Short mmCIF file of C-alpha atoms in Angstrom, two decimals:
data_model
loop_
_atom_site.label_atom_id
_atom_site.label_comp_id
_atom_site.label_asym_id
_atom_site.label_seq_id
_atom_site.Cartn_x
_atom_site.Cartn_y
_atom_site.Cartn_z
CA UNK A 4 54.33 -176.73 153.51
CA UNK A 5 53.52 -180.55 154.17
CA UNK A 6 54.05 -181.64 157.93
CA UNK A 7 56.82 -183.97 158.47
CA UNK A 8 55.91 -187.07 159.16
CA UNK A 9 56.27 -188.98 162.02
CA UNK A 10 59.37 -191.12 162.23
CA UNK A 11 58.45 -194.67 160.56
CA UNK A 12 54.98 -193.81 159.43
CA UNK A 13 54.71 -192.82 155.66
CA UNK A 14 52.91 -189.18 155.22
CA UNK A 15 49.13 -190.26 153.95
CA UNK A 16 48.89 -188.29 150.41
CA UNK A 17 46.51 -185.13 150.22
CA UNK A 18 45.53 -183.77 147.24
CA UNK A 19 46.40 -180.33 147.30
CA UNK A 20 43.96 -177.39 147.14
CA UNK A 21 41.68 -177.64 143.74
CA UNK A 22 38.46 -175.96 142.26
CA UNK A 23 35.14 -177.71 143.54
CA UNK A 24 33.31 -180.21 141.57
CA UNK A 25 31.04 -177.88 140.94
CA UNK A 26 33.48 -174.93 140.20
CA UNK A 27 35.23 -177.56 137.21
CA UNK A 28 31.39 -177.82 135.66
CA UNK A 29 31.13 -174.22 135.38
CA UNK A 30 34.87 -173.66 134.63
CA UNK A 31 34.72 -176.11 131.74
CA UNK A 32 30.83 -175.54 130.97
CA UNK A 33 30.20 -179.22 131.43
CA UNK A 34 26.35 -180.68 131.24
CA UNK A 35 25.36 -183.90 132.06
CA UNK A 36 23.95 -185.17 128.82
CA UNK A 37 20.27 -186.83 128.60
CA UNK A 38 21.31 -189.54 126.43
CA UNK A 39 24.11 -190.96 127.82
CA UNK A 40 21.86 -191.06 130.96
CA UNK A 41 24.63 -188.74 132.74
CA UNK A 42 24.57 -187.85 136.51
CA UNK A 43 27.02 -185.82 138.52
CA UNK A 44 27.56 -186.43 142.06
CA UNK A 45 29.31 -183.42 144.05
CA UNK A 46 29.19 -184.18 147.91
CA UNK A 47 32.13 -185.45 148.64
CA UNK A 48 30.75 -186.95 151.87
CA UNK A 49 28.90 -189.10 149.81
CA UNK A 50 32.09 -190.37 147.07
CA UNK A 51 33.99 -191.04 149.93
CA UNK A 52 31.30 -193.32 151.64
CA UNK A 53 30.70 -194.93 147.81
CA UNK A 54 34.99 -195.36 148.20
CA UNK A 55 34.63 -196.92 151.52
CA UNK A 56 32.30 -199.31 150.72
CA UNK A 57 35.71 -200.86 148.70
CA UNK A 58 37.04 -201.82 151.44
CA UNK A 59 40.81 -200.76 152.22
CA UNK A 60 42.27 -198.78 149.16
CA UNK A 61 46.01 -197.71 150.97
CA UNK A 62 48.26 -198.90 148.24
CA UNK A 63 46.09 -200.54 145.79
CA UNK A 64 45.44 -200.45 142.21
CA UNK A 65 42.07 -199.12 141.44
CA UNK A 66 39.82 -198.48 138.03
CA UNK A 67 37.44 -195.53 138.07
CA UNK A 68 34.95 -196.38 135.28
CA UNK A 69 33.25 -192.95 133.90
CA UNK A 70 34.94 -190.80 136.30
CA UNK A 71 33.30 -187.80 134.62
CA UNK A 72 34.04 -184.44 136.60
CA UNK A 73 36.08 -186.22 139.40
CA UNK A 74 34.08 -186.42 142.29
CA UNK A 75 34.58 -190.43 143.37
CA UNK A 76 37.92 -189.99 141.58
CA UNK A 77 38.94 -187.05 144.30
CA UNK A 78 38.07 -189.63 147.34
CA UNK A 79 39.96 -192.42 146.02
CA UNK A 80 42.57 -190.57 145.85
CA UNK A 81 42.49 -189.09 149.19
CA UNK A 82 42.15 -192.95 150.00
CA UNK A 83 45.95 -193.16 149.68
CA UNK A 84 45.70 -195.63 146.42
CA UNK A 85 49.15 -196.85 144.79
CA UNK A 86 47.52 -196.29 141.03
CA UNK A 87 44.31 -194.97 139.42
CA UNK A 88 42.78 -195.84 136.18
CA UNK A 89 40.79 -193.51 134.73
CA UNK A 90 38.07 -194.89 131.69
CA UNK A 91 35.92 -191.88 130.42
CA UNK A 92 34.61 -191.99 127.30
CA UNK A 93 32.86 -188.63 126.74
CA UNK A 94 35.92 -186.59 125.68
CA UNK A 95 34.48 -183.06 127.58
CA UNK A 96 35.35 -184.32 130.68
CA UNK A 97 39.17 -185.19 130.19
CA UNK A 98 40.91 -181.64 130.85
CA UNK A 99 39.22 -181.73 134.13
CA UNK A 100 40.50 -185.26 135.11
CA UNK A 101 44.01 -184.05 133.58
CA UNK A 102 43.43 -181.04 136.30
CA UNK A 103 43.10 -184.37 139.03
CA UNK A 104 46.04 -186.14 137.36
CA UNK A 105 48.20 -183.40 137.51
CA UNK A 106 47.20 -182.76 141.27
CA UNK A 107 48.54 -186.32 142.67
CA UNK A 108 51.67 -187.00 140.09
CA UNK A 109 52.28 -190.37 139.15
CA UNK A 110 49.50 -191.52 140.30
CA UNK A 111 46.59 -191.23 137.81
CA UNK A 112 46.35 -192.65 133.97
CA UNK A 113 44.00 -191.58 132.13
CA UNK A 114 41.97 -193.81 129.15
CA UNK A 115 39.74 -191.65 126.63
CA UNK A 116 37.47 -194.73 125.46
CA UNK A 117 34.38 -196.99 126.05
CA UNK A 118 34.88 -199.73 128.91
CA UNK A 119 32.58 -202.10 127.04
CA UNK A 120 35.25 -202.60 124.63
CA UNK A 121 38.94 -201.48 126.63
CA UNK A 122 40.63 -204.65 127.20
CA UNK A 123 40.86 -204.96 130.98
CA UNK A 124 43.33 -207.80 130.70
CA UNK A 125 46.58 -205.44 130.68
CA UNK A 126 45.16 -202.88 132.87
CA UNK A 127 46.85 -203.78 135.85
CA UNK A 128 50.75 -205.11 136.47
CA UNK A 129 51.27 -208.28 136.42
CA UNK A 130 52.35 -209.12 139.89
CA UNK A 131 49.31 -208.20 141.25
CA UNK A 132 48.00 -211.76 140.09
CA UNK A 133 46.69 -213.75 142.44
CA UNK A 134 45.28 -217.45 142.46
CA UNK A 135 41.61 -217.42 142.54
CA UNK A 136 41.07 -219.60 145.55
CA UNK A 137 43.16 -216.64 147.32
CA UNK A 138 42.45 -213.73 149.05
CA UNK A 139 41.33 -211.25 146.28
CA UNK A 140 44.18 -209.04 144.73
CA UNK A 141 44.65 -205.63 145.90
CA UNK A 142 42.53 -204.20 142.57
CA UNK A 143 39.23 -202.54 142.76
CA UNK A 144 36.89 -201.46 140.08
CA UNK A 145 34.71 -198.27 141.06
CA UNK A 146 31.76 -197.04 139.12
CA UNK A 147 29.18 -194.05 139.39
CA UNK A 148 27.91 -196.30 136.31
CA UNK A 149 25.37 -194.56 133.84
CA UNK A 150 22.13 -196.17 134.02
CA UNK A 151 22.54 -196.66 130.13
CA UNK A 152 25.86 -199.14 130.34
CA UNK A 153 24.97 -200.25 133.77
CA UNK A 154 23.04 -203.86 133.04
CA UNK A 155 25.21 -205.01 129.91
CA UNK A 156 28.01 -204.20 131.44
CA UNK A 157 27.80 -205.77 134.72
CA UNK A 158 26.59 -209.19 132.86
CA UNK A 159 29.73 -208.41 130.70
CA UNK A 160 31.91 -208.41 133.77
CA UNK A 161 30.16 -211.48 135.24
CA UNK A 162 30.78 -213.44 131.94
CA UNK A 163 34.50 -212.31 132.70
CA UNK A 164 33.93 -213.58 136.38
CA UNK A 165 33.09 -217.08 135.55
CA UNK A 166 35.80 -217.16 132.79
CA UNK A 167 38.32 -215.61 135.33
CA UNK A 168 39.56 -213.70 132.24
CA UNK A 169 38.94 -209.69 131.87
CA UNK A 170 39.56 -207.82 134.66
CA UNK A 171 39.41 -211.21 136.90
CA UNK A 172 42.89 -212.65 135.41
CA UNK A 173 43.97 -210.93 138.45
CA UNK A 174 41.93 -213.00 140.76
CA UNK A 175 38.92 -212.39 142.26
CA UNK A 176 38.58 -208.57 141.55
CA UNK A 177 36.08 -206.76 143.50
CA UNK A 178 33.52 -204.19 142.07
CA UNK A 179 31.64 -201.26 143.71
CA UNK A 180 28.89 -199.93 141.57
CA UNK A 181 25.76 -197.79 141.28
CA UNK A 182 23.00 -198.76 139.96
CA UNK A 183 18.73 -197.68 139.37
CA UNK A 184 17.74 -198.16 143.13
CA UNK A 185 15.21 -200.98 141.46
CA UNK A 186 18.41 -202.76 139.38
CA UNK A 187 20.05 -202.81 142.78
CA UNK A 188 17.38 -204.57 144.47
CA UNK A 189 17.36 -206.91 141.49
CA UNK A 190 21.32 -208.11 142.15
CA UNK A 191 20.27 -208.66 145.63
CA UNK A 192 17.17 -210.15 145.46
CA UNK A 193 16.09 -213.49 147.69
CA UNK A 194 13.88 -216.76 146.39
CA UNK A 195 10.20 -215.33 147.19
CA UNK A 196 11.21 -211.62 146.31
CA UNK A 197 9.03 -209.93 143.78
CA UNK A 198 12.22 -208.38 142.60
CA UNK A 199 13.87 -211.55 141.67
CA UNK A 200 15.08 -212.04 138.50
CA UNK A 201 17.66 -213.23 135.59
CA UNK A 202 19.79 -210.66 137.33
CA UNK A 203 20.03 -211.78 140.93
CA UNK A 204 20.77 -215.55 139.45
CA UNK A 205 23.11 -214.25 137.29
CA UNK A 206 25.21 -212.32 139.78
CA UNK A 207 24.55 -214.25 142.83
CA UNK A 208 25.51 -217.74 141.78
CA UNK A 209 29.05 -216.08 140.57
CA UNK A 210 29.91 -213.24 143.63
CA UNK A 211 28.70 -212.32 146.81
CA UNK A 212 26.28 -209.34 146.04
CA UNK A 213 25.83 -207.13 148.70
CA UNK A 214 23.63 -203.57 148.20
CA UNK A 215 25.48 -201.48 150.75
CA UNK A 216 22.98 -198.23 150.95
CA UNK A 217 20.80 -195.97 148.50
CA UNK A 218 21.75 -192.65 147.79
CA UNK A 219 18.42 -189.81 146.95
CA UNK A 220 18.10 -189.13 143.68
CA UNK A 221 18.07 -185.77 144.93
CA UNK A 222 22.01 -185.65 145.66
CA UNK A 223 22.56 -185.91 141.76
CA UNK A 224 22.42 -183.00 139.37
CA UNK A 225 20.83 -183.02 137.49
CA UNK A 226 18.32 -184.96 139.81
CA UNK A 227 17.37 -188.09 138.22
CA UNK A 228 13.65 -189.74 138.24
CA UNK A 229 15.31 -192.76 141.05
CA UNK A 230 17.35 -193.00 143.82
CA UNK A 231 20.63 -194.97 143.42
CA UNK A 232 22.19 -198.23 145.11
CA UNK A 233 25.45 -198.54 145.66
CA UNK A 234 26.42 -202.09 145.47
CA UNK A 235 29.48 -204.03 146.47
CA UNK A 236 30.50 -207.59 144.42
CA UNK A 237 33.10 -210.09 145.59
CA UNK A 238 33.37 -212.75 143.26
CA UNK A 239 32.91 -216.70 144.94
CA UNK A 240 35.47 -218.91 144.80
CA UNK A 241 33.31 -221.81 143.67
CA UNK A 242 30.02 -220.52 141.42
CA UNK A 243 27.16 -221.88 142.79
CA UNK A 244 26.12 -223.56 139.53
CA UNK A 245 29.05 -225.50 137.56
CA UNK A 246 28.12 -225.04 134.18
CA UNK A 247 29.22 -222.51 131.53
CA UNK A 248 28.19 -219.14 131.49
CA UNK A 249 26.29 -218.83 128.08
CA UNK A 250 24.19 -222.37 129.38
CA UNK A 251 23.36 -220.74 132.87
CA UNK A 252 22.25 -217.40 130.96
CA UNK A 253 19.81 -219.14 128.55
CA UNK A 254 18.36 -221.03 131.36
CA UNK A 255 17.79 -218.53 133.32
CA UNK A 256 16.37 -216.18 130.37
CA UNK A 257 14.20 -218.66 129.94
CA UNK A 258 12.63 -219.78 133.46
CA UNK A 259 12.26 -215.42 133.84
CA UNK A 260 10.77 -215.27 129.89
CA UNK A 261 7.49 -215.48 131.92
CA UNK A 262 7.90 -214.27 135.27
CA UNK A 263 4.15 -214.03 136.30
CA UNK A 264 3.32 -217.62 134.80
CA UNK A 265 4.58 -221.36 135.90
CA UNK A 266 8.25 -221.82 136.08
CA UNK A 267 7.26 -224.40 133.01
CA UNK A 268 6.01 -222.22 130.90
CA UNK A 269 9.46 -220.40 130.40
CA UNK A 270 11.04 -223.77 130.39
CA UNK A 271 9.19 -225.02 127.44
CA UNK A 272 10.74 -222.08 125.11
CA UNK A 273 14.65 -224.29 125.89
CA UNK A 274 12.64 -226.96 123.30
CA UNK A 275 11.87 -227.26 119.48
CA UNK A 276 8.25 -227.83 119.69
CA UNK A 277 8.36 -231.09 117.95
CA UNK A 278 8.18 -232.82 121.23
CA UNK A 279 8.08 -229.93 123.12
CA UNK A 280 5.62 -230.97 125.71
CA UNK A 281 7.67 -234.55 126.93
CA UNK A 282 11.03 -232.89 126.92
CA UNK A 283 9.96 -229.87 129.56
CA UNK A 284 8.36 -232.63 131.68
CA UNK A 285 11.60 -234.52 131.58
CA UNK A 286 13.57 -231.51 132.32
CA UNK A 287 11.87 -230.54 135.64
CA UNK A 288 11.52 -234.03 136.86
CA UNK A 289 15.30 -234.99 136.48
CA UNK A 290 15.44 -231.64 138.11
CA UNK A 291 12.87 -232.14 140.87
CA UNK A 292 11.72 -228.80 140.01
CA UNK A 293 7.61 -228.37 141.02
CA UNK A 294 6.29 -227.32 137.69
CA UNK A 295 3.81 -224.89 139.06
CA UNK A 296 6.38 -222.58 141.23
CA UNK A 297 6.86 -219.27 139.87
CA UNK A 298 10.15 -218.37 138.46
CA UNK A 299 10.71 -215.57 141.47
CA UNK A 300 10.12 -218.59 143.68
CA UNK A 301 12.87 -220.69 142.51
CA UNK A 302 16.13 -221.25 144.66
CA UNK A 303 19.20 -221.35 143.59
CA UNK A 304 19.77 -224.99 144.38
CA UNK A 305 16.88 -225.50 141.81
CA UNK A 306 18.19 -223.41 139.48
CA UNK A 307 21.29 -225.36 139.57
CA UNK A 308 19.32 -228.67 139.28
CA UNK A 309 17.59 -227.38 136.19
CA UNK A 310 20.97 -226.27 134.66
CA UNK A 311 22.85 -229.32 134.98
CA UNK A 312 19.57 -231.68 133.45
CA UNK A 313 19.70 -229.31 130.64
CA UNK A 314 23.20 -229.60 130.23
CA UNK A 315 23.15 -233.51 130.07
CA UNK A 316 20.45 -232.79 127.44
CA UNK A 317 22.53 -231.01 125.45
CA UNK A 318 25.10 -233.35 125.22
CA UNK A 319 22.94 -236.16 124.63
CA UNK A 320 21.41 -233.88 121.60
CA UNK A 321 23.64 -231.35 120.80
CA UNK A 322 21.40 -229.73 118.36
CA UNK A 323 19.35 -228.55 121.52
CA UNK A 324 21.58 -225.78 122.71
CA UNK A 325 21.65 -223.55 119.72
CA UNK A 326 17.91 -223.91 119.46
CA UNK A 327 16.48 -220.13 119.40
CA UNK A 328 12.70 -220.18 120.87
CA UNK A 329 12.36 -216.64 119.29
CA UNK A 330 13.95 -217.47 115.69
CA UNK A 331 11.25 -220.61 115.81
CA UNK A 332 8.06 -217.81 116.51
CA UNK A 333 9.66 -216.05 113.83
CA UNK A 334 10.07 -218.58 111.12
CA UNK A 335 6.11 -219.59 112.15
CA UNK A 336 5.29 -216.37 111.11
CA UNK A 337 7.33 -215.92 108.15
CA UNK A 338 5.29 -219.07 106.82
CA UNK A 339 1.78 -218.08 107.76
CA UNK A 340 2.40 -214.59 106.22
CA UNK A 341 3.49 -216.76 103.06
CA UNK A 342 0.18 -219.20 103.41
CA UNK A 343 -2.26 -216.19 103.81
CA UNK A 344 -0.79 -213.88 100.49
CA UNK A 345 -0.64 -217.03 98.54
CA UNK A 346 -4.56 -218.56 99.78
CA UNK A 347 -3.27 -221.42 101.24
CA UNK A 348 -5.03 -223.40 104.82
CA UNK A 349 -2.30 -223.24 107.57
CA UNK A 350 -1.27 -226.36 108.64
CA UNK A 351 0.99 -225.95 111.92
CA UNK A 352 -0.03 -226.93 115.11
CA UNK A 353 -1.57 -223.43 117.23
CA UNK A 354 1.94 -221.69 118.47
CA UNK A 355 2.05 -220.63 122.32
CA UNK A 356 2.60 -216.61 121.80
CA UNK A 357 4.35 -215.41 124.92
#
C-alpha cells in the first residue's frame, strides 16, 4: 500500500518493484552490439547522478534518447517528471521499456526510430514554448549517447540551436549527454588547450558547455576502451558569433583543417587559388588575426572577427561561399591523371597538398 500523503504535499511517484537492469538483459537475452558502439550502464547510483546533472526534473517534460534497457530511464522517472519520451531505435530493447512504461502509467511514450531523423518539432506540447531570451522551458533532452551518433548528432542539435528550430522551438532546451571522455574534453576545451577544436567553437559560441564529471569505463558492460563524460549544454541567449551556422562551420573547418600548422594555412583552403595568397592576407588583417597563431590558440573573439570578414567577403563575391577547397584538389587531380595517360607537360601552378 502507498503511504498517504501529507495534507497539501503531492505523494512523489515511485516506481513500483521491477526486475534489475541486469535481470531485463538476461530476461530478454539482450547484448550490447559492437557496431552500434552499444554500452549498458546498470548502477543506478550513477543514472541518477547523470539525471541530476539536469537540473530539477519534478514536473517536466523530458526526452530519453537511446534509452536501451532502462537504466537512466528508471531515475528520471523516480525524478518525479510530468512526461517521458522514449527514442530507441534498436527494436530488441522495446518490450523492456514497455515493462518501464507500463510501471509509471501515463507517463512514458515510447518512439521505435532513429533520432537523427524523428522530427523533434512536435515532440513536446505546445504550451511549453517559451521565448528564447527567457528562462529555458521546463524540457530536457537526456542521452547515454552511443559513441557512433554522438558527434553528428550533437552538431545536428547545435545547427537546431542557432536556428531555434528542432527541439529548440521550445526555447532554449537543455541537453545532458555522454560522450568519449576525449570528445568531452573537446566541447569544453579553452584557447591554449591541446584539445581545442572545431568542436569546442562549435558548441561554445552557441550554449554554455559545461563537462560535469567522467564516469570509468569500467562501470559499462560491456567495458568500453574510454571512460565517459557526462556533459551538460544550456543554450546562450545571444551566440557569441552572429553569423549563420553553415558560414561559422566552414570557417571553423577550415582554421582546424591544419591544427598543428599556422592558423593561415587552414585559412587559405576558404579561397580559389587564383588569388589565393592576397585574399587570406586580407582576411586575417581585416580580422586582426596574427597569421602565425595556431588554430588551438585562437579565441573566440578572433574567431568571430575572422567570421564576420569572411562573411563581408562573401557578399561582396558571392561565388566565394560555395567554393569547395577539397572539390578544387580533386578536379587538379582529375586533370593531371588526364595530362599524364595522354603525354601531355602539366601546366598548373604546384598545389599545396594538406
Amino acid at each position: 500500500l502507498c503511504p498517504m500523503a501529507a495534507p497539501g504535499k503531492v505523494a512523489a511517484f515511485r516506481l513500483p518493484p521491477l526486475p534489475t537492469i541486469g535481470e531485463i538483459i538476461r530476461l530478454f537475452r539482450l547484448k550490447a552490439l559492437k557496431q552500434l558502439s552499444q554500452n549498458f550502464l546498470l548502477d543506478l547510483r550513477l543514472t541518477d547522478k547523470i539525471v541530476k546533472q539536469a537540473g530539477e526534473l519534478k514536473n517536466a517534460h523530458v526526452c530519453e534518447v537511446g534509452p536501451g534497457p532502462g537504466g537512466i530511464t528508471r531515475s528520471i522517472l523516480s525524478a518525479g517528471v510530468e512526461q517521458l519520451l522514449l527514442i530507441e531505435k534498436d527494436a530488441r530493447f522495446i518490450p523492456g521499456l514497455q515493462m518501464l512504461s507500463e510501471a509509471a502509467p501515463g507517463k512514458v511514450h515510447i518512439v521505435h526510430g532513429d533520432i537523427l531523423t524523428y522530427k523533434m518539432e512536435k515532440a513536446f506540447p505546445k504550451h511549453l514554448k517559451k521565448n528564447w531570451e527567457d528562462e529555458p522551458p521546463n524540457i530536457h533532452i537526456i542521452g547515454n549517447l552511443p559513441f557512433s551518433v554522438s558527434t553528428p548528432l550533437i552538431i545536428k542539435w547545435l545547427e537546431n540551436v542557432s536556428k531555434r528550430d528542432g527541439p529548440f522551438i521550445y526555447g532554449r532546451t537543455q541537453m545532458t549527454l555522454t560522450f568519449q571522455k576525449e570528445v568531452g574534453e573537446r566541447l569544453t576545451a579553452n584557447p591554449g588547450s591541446k584539445q581545442r577544436s572545431r568542436l569546442s567553437i562549435m558548441a561554445q559560441h552557441l550554449c554554455t558547455v559545461e563537462n560535469c564529471f567522467v564516469i570509468p569505463g569500467q562501470a559499462f558492460v560491456p567495458k568500453p576502451e574510454v571512460d565517459v563524460a557526462v556533459v551538460h549544454f544550456t543554450p546562450l541567449v545571444q551566440p557569441k558569433i552572429q553569423q549563420p551556422f553553415e558560414l561559422v562551420e566552414k570557417v571553423v573547418q577550415s582554421v582546424f583543417q591544419f591544427r598543428r600548422k599556422y592558423c593561415f594555412r587552414g585559412i587559405e583552403t576558404l579561397f580559389p587559388e587564383n588569388g589565393r595568397l592576397k585574399r587570406t592576407e586580407q582576411l586575417m588583417m581585416t580580422a586582426n588575426v596574427d597569421p602565425t597563431l595556431r588554430p588551438f590558440q585562437l579565441s573566440m573573439s578572433q574567431f568571430r572577427n575572422l567570421c564576420n570578414a569572411y562573411r563581408k567577403m562573401c557578399d561582396d563575391d558571392p561565388s566565394l561561399f560555395v567554393f569547395n577547397y577539397r572539390e578544387e584538389l580533386r578536379q587538379k587531380k582529375m586533370t593531371r591523371s588526364l595530362l599524364e595517360s595522354t603525354g601531355q607537360p602539366e601546366q598548373t601552378e604546384e598545389e599545396n597538398q594538406p
